[in-house]
mmCIF file with all atom_site columns, C-alpha atoms in Angstrom:
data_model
loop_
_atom_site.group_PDB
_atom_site.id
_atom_site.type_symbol
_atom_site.label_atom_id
_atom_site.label_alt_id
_atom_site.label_comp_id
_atom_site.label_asym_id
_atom_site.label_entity_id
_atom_site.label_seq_id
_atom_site.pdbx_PDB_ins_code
_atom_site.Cartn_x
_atom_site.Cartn_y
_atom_site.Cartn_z
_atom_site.occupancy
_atom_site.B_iso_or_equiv
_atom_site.pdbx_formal_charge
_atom_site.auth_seq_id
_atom_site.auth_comp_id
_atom_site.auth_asym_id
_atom_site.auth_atom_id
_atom_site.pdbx_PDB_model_num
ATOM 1  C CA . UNK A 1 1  ? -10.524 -7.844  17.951  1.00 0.00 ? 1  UNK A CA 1
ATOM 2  C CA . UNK A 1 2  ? -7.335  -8.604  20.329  1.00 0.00 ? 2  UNK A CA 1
ATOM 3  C CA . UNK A 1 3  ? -6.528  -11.454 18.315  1.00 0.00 ? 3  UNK A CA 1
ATOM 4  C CA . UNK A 1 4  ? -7.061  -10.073 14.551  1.00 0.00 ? 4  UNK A CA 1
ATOM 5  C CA . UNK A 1 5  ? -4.616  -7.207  16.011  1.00 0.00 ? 5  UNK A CA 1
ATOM 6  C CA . UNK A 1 6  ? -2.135  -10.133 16.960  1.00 0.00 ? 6  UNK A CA 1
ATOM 7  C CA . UNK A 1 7  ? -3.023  -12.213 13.977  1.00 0.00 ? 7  UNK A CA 1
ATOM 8  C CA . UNK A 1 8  ? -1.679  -9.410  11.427  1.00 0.00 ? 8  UNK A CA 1
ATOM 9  C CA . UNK A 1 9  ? 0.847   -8.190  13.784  1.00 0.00 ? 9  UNK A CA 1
ATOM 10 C CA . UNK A 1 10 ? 2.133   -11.166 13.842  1.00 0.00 ? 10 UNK A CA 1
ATOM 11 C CA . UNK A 1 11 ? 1.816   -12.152 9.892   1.00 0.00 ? 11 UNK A CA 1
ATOM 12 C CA . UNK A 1 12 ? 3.905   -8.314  9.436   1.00 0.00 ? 12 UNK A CA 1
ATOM 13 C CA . UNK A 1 13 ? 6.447   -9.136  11.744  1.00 0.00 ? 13 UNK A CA 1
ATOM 14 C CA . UNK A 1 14 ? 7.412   -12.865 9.941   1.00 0.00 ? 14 UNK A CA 1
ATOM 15 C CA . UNK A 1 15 ? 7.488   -10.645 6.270   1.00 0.00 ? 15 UNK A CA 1
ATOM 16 C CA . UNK A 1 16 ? 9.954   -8.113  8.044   1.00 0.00 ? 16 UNK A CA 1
ATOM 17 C CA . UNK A 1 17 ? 11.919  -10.827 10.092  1.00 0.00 ? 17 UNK A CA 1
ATOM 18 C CA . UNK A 1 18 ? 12.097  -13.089 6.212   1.00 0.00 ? 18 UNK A CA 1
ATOM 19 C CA . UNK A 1 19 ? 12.652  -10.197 4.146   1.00 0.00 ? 19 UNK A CA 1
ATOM 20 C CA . UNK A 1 20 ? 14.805  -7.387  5.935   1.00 0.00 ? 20 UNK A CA 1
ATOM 21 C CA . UNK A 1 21 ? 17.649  -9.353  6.805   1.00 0.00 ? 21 UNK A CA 1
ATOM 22 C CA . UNK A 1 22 ? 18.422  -10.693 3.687   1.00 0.00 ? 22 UNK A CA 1
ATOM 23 C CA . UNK A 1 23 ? 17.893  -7.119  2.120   1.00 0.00 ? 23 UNK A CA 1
ATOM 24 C CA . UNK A 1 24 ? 20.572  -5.481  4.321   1.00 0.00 ? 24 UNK A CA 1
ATOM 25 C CA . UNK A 1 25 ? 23.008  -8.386  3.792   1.00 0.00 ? 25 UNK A CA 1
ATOM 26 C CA . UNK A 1 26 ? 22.715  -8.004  0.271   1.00 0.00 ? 26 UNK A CA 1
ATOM 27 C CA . UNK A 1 27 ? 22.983  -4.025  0.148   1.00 0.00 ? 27 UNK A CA 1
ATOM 28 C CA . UNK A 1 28 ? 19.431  -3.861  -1.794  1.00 0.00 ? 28 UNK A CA 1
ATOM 29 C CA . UNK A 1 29 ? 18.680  -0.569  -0.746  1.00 0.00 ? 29 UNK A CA 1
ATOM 30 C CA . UNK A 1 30 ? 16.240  0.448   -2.996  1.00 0.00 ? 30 UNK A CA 1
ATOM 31 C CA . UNK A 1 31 ? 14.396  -2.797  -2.675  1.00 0.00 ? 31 UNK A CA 1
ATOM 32 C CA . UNK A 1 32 ? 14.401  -2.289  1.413   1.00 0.00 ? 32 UNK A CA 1
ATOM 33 C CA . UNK A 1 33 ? 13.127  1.514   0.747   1.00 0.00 ? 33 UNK A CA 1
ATOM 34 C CA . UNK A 1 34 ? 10.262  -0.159  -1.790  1.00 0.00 ? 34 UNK A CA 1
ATOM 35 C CA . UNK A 1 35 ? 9.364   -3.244  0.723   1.00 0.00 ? 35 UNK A CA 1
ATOM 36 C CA . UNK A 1 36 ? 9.228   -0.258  3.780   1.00 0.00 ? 36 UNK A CA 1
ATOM 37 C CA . UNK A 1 37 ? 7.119   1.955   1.352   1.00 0.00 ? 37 UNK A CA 1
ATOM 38 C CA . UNK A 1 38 ? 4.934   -0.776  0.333   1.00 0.00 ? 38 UNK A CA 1
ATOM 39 C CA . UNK A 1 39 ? 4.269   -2.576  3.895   1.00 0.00 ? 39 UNK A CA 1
ATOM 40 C CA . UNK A 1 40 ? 3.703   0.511   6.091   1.00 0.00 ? 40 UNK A CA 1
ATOM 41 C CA . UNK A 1 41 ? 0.461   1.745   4.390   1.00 0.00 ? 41 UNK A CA 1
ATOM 42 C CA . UNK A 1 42 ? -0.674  -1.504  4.237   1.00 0.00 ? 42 UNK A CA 1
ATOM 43 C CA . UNK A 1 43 ? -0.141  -1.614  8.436   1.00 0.00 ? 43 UNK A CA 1
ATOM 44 C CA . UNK A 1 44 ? -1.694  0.991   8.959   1.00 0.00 ? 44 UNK A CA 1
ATOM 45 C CA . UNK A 1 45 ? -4.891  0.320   6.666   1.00 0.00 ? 45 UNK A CA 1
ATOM 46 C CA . UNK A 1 46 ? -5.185  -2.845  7.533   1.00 0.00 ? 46 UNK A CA 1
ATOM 47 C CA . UNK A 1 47 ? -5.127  -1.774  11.271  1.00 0.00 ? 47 UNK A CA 1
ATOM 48 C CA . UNK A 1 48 ? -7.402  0.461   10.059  1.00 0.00 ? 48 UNK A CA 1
ATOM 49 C CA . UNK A 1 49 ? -9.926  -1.653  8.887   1.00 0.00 ? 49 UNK A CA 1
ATOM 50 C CA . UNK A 1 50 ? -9.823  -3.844  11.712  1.00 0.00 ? 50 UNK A CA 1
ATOM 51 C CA . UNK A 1 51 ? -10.833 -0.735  14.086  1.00 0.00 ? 51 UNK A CA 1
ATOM 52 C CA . UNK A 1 52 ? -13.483 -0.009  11.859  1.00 0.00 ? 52 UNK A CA 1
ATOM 53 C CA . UNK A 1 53 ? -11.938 3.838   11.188  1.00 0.00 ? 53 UNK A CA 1
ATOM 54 C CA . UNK A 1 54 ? -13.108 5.428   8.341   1.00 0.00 ? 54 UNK A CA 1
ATOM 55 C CA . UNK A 1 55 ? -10.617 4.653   5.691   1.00 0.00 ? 55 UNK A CA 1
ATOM 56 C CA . UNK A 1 56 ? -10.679 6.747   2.371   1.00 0.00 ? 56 UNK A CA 1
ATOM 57 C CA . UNK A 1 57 ? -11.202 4.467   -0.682  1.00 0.00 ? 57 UNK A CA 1
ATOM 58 C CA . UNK A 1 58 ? -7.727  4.295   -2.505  1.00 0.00 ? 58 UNK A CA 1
ATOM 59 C CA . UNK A 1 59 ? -9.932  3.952   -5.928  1.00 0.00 ? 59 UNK A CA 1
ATOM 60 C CA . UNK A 1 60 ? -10.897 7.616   -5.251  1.00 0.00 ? 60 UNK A CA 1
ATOM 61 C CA . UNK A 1 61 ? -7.348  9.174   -5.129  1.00 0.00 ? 61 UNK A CA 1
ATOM 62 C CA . UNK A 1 62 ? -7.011  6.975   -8.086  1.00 0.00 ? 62 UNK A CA 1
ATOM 63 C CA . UNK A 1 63 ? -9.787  8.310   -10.274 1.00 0.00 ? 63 UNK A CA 1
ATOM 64 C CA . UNK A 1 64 ? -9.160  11.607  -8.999  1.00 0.00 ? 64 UNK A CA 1
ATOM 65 C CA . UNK A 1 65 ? -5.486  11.897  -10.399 1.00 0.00 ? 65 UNK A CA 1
ATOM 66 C CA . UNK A 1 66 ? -6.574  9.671   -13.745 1.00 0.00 ? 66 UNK A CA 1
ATOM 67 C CA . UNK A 1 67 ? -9.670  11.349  -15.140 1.00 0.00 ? 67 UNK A CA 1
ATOM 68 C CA . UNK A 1 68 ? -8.817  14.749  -15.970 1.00 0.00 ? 68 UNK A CA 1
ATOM 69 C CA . UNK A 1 69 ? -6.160  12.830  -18.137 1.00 0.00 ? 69 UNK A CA 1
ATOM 70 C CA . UNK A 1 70 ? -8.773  10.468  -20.000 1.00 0.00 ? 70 UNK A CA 1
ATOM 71 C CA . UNK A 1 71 ? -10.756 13.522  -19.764 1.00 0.00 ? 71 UNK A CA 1
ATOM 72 C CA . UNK A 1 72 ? -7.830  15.312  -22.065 1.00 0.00 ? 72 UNK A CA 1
ATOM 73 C CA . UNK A 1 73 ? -7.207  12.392  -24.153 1.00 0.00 ? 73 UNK A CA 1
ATOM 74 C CA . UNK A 1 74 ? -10.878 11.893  -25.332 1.00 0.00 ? 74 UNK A CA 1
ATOM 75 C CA . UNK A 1 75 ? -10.829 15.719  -26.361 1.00 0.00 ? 75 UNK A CA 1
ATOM 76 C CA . UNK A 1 76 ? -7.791  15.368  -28.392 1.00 0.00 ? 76 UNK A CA 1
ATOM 77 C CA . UNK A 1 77 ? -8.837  11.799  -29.591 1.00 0.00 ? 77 UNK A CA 1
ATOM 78 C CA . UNK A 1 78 ? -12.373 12.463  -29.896 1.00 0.00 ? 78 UNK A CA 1
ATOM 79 C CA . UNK A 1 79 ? -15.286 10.160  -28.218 1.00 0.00 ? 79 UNK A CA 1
ATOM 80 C CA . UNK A 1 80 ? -15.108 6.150   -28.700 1.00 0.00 ? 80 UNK A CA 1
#
């Protein structure tokens, strides 16, 4: 387990150390908030699933925020 830990700690840190640099040179803020909103739940799930927590399935929140929409649709639209 020591070693996945430093395996993906170690693949995080070369995206940061390749990717924030250049970001901050070039003034992309928006891209820099996007990459930081996009790689810290990925840490943390992926550290996650290598200590075997119990993660919540992101299909659920998904479905959950989707189907009262299709729901809606197929009563205006009528069934396929």
């Amino acid at each position: 387990m020591f070693l996945s830990i430093f395996l993906i700690t170690l693949a995080y840190l070369l995206m940061i150390w390749l990717e924030v640099p250049r970001l901050v040179v070039q003034k992309k803020w928006r891209d820099l908030t996007a990459f930081t909103c996009l790689l810290l739940p990925a840490v943390v799930y992926s550290y996650g699933i290598i200590l075997d927590l119990p993660l919540p399935n992101p299909t659920d929140l998904i479905v959950s925020i989707f189907e009262p929409l299709a729901m809606r649709l197929e009563q205006v639209l009528g069934p396929t």
